[in-house]
XYZ file of C-alpha atoms in Angstrom:
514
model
C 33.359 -72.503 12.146
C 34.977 -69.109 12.272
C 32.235 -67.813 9.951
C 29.775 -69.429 12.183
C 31.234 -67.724 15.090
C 31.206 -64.060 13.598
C 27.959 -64.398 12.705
C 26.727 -65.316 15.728
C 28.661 -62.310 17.670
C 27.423 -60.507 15.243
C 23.390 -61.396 16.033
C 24.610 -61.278 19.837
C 25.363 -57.738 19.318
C 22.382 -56.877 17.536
C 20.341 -58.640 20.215
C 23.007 -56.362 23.230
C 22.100 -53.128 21.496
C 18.134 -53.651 21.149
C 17.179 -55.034 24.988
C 16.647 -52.078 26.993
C 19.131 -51.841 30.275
C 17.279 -52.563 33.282
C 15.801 -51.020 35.994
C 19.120 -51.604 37.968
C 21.373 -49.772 35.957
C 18.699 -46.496 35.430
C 20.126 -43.617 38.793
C 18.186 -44.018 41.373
C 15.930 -41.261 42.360
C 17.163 -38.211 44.251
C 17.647 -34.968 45.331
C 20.505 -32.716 45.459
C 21.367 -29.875 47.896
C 23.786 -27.849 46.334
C 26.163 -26.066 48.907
C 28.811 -23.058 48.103
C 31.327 -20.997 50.369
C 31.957 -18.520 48.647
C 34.932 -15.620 49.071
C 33.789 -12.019 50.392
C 33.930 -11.081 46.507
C 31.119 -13.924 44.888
C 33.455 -16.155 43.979
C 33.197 -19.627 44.365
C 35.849 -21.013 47.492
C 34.138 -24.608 47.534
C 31.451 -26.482 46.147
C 29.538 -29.355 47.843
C 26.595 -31.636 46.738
C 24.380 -33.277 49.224
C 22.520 -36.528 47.225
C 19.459 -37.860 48.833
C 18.082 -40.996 48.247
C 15.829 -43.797 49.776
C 17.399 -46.637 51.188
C 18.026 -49.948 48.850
C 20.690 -50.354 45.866
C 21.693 -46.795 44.789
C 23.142 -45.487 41.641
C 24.601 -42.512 40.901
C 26.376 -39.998 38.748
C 28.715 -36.749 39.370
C 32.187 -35.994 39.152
C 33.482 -35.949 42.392
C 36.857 -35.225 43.899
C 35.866 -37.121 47.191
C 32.258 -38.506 48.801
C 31.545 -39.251 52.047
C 28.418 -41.046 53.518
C 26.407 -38.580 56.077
C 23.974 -41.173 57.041
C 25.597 -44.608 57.848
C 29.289 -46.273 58.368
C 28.476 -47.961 54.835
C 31.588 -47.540 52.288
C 30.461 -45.840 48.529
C 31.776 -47.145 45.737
C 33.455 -44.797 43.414
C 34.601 -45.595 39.991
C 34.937 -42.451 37.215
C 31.664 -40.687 38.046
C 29.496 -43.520 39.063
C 28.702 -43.794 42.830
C 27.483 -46.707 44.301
C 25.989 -48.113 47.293
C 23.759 -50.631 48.680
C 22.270 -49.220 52.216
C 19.625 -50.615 54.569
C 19.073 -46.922 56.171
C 15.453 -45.854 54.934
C 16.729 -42.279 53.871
C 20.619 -41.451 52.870
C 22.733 -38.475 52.753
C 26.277 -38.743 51.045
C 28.217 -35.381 50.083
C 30.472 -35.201 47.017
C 32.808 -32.581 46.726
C 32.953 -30.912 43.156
C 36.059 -30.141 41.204
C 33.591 -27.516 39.043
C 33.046 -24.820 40.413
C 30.663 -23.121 37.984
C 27.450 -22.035 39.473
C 24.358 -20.819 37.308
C 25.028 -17.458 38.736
C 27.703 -15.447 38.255
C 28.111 -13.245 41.615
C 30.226 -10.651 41.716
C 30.552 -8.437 45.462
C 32.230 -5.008 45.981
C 32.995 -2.947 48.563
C 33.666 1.072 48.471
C 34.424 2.661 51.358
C 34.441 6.525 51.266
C 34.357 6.497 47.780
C 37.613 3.712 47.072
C 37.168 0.046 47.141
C 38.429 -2.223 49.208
C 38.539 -5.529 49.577
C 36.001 -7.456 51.669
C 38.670 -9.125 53.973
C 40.207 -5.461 54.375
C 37.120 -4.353 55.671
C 36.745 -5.829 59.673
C 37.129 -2.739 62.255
C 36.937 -0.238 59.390
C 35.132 3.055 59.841
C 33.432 5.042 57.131
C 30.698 5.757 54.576
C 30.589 2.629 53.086
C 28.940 1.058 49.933
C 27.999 -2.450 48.776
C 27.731 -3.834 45.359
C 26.214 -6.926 44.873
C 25.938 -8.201 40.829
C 24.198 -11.580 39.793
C 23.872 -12.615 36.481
C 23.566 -15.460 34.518
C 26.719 -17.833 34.157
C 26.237 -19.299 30.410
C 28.877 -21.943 31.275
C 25.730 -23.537 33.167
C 22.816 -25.348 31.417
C 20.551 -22.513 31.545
C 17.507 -24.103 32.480
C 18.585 -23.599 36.155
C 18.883 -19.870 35.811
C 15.412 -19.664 33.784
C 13.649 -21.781 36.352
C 14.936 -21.362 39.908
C 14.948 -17.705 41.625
C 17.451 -16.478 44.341
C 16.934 -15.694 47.783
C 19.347 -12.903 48.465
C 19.608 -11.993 51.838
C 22.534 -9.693 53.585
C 22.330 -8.901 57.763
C 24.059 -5.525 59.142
C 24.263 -4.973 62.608
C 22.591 -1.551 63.919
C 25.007 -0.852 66.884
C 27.927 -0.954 64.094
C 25.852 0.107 60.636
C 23.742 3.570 60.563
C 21.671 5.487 57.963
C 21.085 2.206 55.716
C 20.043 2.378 52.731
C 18.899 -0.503 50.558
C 16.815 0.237 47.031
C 14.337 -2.635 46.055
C 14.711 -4.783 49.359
C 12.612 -6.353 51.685
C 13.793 -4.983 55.256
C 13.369 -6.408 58.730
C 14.157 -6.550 62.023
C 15.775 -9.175 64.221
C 17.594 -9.367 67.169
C 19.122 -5.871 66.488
C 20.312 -6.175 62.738
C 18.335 -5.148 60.021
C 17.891 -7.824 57.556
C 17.849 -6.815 53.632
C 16.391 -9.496 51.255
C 16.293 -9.110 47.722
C 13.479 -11.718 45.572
C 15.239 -12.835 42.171
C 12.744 -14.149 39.796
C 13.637 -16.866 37.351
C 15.549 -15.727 34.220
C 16.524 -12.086 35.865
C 19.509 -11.305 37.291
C 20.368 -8.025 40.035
C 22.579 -5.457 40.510
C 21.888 -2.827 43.478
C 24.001 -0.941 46.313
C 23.428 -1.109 49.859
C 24.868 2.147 51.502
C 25.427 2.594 55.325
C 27.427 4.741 57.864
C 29.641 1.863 59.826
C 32.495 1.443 62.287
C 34.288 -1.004 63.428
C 32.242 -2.659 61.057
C 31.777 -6.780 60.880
C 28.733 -8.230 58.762
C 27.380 -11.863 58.877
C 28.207 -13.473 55.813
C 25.679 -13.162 52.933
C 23.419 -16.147 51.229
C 22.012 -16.821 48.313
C 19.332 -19.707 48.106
C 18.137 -20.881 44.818
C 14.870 -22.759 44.520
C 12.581 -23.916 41.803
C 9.506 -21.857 41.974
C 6.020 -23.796 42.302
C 3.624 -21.328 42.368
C 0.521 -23.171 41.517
C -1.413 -20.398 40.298
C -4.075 -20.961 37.937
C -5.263 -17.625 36.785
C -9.289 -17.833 35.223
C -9.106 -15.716 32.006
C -12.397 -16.787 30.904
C -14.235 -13.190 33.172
C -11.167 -11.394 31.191
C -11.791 -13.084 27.800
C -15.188 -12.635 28.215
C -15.020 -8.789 28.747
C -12.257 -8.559 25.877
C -14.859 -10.188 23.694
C -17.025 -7.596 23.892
C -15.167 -5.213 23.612
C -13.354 -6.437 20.355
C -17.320 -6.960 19.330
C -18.015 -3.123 20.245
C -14.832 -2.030 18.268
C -16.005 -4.464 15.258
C -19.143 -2.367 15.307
C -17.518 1.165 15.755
C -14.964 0.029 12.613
C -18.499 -0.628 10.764
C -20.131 2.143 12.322
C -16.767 4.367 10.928
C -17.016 2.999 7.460
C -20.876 3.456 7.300
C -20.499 7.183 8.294
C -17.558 7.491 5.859
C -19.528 5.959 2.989
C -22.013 8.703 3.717
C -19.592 11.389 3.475
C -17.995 11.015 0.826
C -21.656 11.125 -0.842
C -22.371 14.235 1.012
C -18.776 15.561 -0.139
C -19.652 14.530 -4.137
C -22.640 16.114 -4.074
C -21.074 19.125 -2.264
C -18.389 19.416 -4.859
C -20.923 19.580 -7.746
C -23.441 22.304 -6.073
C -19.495 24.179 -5.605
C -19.062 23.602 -9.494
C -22.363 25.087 -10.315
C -22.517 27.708 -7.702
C -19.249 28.842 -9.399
C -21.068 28.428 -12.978
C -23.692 30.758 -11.379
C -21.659 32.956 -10.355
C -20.127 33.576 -13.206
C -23.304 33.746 -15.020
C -23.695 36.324 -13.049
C -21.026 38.291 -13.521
C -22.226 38.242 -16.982
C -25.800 39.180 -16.230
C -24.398 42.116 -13.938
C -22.571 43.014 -17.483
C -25.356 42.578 -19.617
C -27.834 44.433 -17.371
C -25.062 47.262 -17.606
C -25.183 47.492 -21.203
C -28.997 46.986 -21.084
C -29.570 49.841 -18.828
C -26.811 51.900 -21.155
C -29.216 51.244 -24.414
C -32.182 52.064 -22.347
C -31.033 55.548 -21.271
C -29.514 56.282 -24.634
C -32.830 55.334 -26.121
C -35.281 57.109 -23.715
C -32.743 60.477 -24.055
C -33.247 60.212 -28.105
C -36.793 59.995 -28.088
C -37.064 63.027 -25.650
C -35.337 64.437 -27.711
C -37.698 63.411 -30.681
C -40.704 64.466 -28.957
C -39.274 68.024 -28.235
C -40.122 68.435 -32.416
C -43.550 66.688 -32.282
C -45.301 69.923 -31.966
C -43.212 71.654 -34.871
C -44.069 68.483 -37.050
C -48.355 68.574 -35.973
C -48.286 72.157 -36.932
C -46.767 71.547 -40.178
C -48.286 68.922 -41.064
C -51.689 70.721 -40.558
C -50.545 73.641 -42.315
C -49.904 71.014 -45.125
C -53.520 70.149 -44.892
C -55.044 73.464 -44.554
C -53.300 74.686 -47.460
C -54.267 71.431 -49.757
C -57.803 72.308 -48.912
C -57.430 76.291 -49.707
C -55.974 75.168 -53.089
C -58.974 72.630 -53.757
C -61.294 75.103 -52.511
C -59.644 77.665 -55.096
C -59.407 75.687 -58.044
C -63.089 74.628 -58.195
C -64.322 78.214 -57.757
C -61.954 79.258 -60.369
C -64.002 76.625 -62.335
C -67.292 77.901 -61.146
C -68.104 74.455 -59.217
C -70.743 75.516 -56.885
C -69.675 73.741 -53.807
C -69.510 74.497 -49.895
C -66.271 75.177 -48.547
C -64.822 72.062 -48.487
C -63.262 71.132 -45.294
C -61.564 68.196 -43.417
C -64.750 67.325 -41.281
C -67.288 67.629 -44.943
C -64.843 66.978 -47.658
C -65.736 63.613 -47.798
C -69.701 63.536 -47.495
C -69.758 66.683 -49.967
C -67.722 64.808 -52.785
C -68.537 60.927 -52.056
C -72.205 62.113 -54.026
C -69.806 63.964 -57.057
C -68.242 60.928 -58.969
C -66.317 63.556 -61.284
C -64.643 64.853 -58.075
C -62.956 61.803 -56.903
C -59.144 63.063 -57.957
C -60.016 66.401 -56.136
C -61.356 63.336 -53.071
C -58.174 61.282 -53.605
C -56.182 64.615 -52.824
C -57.801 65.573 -50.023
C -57.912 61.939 -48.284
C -54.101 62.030 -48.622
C -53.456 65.728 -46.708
C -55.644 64.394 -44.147
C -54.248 60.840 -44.069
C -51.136 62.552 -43.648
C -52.137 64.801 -41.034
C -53.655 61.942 -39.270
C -50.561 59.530 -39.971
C -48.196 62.457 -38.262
C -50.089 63.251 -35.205
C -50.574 59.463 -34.597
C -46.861 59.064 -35.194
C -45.995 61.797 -32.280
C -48.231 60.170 -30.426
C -46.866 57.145 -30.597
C -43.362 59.056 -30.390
C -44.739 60.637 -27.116
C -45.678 56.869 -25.623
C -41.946 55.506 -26.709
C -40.703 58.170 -25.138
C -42.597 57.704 -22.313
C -41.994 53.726 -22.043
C -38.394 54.361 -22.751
C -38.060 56.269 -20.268
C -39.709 53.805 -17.434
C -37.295 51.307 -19.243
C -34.094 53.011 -18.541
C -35.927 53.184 -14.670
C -36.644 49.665 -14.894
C -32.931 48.777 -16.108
C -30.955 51.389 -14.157
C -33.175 49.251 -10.644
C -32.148 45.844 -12.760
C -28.675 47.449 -12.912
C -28.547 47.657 -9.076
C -30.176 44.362 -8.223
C -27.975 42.584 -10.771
C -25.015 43.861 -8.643
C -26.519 43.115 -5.068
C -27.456 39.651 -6.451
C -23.688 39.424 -8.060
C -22.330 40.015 -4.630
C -24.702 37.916 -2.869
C -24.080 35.024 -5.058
C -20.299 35.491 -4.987
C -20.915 35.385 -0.931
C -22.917 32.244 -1.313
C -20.089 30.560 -3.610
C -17.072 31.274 -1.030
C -19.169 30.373 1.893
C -19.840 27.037 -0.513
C -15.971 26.561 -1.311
C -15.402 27.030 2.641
C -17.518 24.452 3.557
C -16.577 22.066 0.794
C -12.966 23.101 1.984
C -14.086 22.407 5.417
C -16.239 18.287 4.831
C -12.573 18.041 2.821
C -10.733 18.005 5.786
C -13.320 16.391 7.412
C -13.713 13.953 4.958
C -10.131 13.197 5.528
C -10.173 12.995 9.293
C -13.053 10.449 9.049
C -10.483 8.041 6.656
C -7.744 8.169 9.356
C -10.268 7.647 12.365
C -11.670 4.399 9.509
C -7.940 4.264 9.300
C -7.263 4.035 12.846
C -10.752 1.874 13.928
C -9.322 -0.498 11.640
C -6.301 -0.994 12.963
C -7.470 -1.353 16.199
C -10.213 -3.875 15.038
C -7.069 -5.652 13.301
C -4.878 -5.085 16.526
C -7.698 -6.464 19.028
C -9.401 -9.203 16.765
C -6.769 -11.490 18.778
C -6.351 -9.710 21.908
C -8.286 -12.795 23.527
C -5.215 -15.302 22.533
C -3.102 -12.277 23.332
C -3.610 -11.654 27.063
C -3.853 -15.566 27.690
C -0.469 -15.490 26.343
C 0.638 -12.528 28.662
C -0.721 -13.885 31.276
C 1.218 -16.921 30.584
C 4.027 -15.365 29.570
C 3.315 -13.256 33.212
C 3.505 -15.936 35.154
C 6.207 -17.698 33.427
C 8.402 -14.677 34.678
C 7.436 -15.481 38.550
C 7.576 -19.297 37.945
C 10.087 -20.167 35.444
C 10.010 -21.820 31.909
C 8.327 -24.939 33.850
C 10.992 -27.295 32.172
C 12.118 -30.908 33.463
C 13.834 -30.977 36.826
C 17.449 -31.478 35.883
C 20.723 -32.226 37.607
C 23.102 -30.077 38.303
C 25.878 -32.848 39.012
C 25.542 -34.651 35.861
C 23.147 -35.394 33.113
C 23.389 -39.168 33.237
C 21.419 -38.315 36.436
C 17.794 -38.504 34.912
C 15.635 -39.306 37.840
C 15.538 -35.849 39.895
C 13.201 -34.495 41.469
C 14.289 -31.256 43.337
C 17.619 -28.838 43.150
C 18.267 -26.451 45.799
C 21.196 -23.709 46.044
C 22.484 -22.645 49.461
C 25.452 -20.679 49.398
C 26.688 -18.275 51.490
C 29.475 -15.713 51.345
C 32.555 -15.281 54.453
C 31.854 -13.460 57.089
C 33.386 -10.018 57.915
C 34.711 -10.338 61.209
C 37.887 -8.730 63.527
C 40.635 -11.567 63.812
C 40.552 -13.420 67.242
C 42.557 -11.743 69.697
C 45.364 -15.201 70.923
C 44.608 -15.416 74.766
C 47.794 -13.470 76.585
C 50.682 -16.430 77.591
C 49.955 -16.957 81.538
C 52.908 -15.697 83.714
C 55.712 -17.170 84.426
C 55.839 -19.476 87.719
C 57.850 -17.547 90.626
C 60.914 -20.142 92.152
C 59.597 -19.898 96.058
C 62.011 -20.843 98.588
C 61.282 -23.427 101.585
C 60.184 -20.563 103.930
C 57.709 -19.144 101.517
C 56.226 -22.227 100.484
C 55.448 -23.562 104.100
C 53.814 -20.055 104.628
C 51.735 -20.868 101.674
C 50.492 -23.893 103.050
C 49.077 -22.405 106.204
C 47.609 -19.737 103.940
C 50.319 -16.849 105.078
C 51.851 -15.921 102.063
C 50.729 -13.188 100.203
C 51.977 -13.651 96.567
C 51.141 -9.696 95.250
């Protein structure tokens, strides 16, 4: 039986933990108006929750050091940190003080006057050049989704018959009723810090407030004319990358080809510079030459005389010897040697002879000749050379010209060559850098309006988390006012003792009290 038992307790709990709880024990749904009085300085003096529900069975959560019902005589139940009650009103207010005083905002107030601070309750009647600081910031003690999602109201009143020269950076200011009003807009996740500055006396302010809200903007920004434009424009900056690498591609051809008409305009040029050389030594030979055979020709003269003396004397030796021999013959001479002894075969030694003198003769005088016309070419030569000379030198220059204007534009599609590759460079990066900028400004825009509206989480509670049904949170809190103490009302006089005589004048309106 006892194992019988256990198991069934055991299959009972099994059964407990698996069915859901019902509807009845879920918190009912709500709102909750959160209200603080705080000290002159931001600090929290007491902290009140307003819960709002529909009528019916309620259920609720918070740790409260007292609730009260705002709406009906009906008693709430109160045991740990549930609240209960079962109302027929059709709406129902109860407050619950909290023990926690932890806001999501940490505010901190000071107060300078001429240049010292003071503290705020110091500050009624006082006279001077006075200066407010007012810091909020986020309280991390405090689930943070309240200071990421809600913004703050901040709004402080000064009174122009007691505050002059105001001076408030960054806030909205209005009139009213003869006090400037100063509001300050904190979006969700930012905090504040800013001085308000103003000539006062006998200065008394209205107390400051601070009203947190969750932000429903509703905006719905269309990105598709913006996505649209980016798109072409990321298309344009595809085609300028391409465009970029095209014209790049191009000149670095252009800058090959440059290089090798460099390389062989400095082959030329040194070529060049050896031509100029060689046309030096040319034109050197050449004068050297044409001076020896002018020289040469100076004895061609001296030679032609000698060798026809040569030839004259040959004959007078021939024409000697065959007298002497009694050879009956005419003269012979160079113009009839050869018809007188072709027809005498016995004479052709004396023939031989002669042909040779006058071969000779002949040979020298076509050798000066021929000296004469060396001479003569030579001589144009050494011309020709000495205006090769010249030209070789102009057309040395002019190539060496040509080659440094050629290494200065090389020098020059170099650099350009290398500014193209970091504009590629750069087009590249900025077709890398925009190929998303579609996704990108959606998600600034986003991100944009996330700033103004919040994260956009789940409407929490501030009272307690068991509280999972709420559907609004709002903040009002307000700061002491600065204000002169009441003046007590003076103590009335004393009666006067009036004697009989004095009284009965009174009542017939003949006594005169003063």
């Amino acid at each position: 039986m006892k194992r019988i038992f256990a198991i069934v307790t055991a299959l009972t709990l099994l059964v407990a933990t698996a069915i859901p709880s019902s509807a009845a024990d879920l918190p009912s749904a709500k709102q909750e108006v959160v209200y603080g009085i705080l000290n002159l300085d931001g600090s929290v003096n007491n902290l009140y929750v307003v819960n709002i529900f529909d009528g019916g069975a309620i259920r609720d959560y918070g740790s409260y050091l007292g609730v009260r019902n705002l709406t009906t005589s009906e008693e709430i139940s109160q045991s740990g940190d549930l609240i209960t009650i079962d109302t027929n009103a059709d709406r129902l207010y109860y407050q619950g003080t909290l023990g926690n005083k932890d806001l999501p905002w940490d505010v901190a107030i000071r107060y300078f006057l001429d240049g010292k601070e003071i503290a705020g309750q110091e500050l009624a009647g006082r006279s001077g050049k006075l200066r407010i600081n007012l810091s909020v910031k986020q309280n991390n003690k405090v689930n943070r989704s309240f200071f990421e999602d809600y913004a703050l109201q901040v709004a402080l009143t000064l009174d122009n018959k007691l505050c002059s020269n105001i001076e408030a950076e960054n806030a909205t200011v209005a009139e009213a009723g003869g006090k400037k009003q100063l509001a300050y807009t904190v979006l969700p996740g930012n905090g504040i810090e800013t001085d308000i500055t103003a000539d006062v006396r006998n200065f008394e302010m209205d107390a400051i407030t601070l009203n947190g809200i969750r932000l429903a903007l509703g905006m719905a920004v269309d990105s598709d004319q913006f996505t649209e434009q980016i798109a072409e424009l990321v298309q344009a900056i595809k085609g300028l990358d391409e465009g970029a690498a095209e014209l790049l591609d191009g000149l670095n051809r252009l800058a090959g080809g440059m290089q090798k008409y460099v390389d062989g305009m400095q082959a030329f040029n040194a070529g060049l510079g050896q031509f100029a050389n060689g046309t030096n030594q040319l034109h050197a030979g050449a004068a050297a030459l044409s001076d020896g055979l002018s020289q040469l020709t100076t004895q061609n003269d001296v030679l032609v005389s000698g060798a026809l003396a040569i030839q004259q004397a040959t004959f007078a030796s021939v024409n000697a010897e065959l007298a002497k021999r009694g050879v009956q013959l005419p003269v012979l001479t160079p113009e009839n040697y050869t018809t007188v002894l072709s027809a005498i075969p016995q004479l052709a030694p004396v023939k031989a002879q002669l042909d040779g003198a006058v071969q000779f003769t002949q040979g020298l005088k076509g050798y000066v000749g021929g000296v004469a016309q060396l001479g003569q070419g030579a001589a144009e030569l050494a011309n020709g050379t000495a205006e090769l000379q010249a030209s070789s030198s102009v057309l040395a220059a002019s190539a060496n010209e040509l080659y440094n204007a050629a290494a200065e534009l090389n020098a020059a599609m170099q650099q350009l060559r290398d500014g193209l590759t970091a504009y590629k460079n750069g087009t590249k990066q900025l077709r890398d850098g925009t190929s998303s900028m579609g996704s990108q400004i959606q998600a600034q825009i986003d991100q944009m309006l996330g700033g103004i509206s919040g994260q956009g989480g789940k409407v929490v509670s501030f009272v307690s988390e068991k509280n999972t049904n709420v559907s609004a949170v709002q903040f009002v809190l307000k700061t002491e006012e600065v204000v002169l103490p009441a003046t007590p009302p003076a103590a009335p006089p004393s009666p006067v003792r009036l004697s009989f005589w004095q009284k009965l004048l009174k009542l017939f309106g003949l006594y005169d009290q003063a």
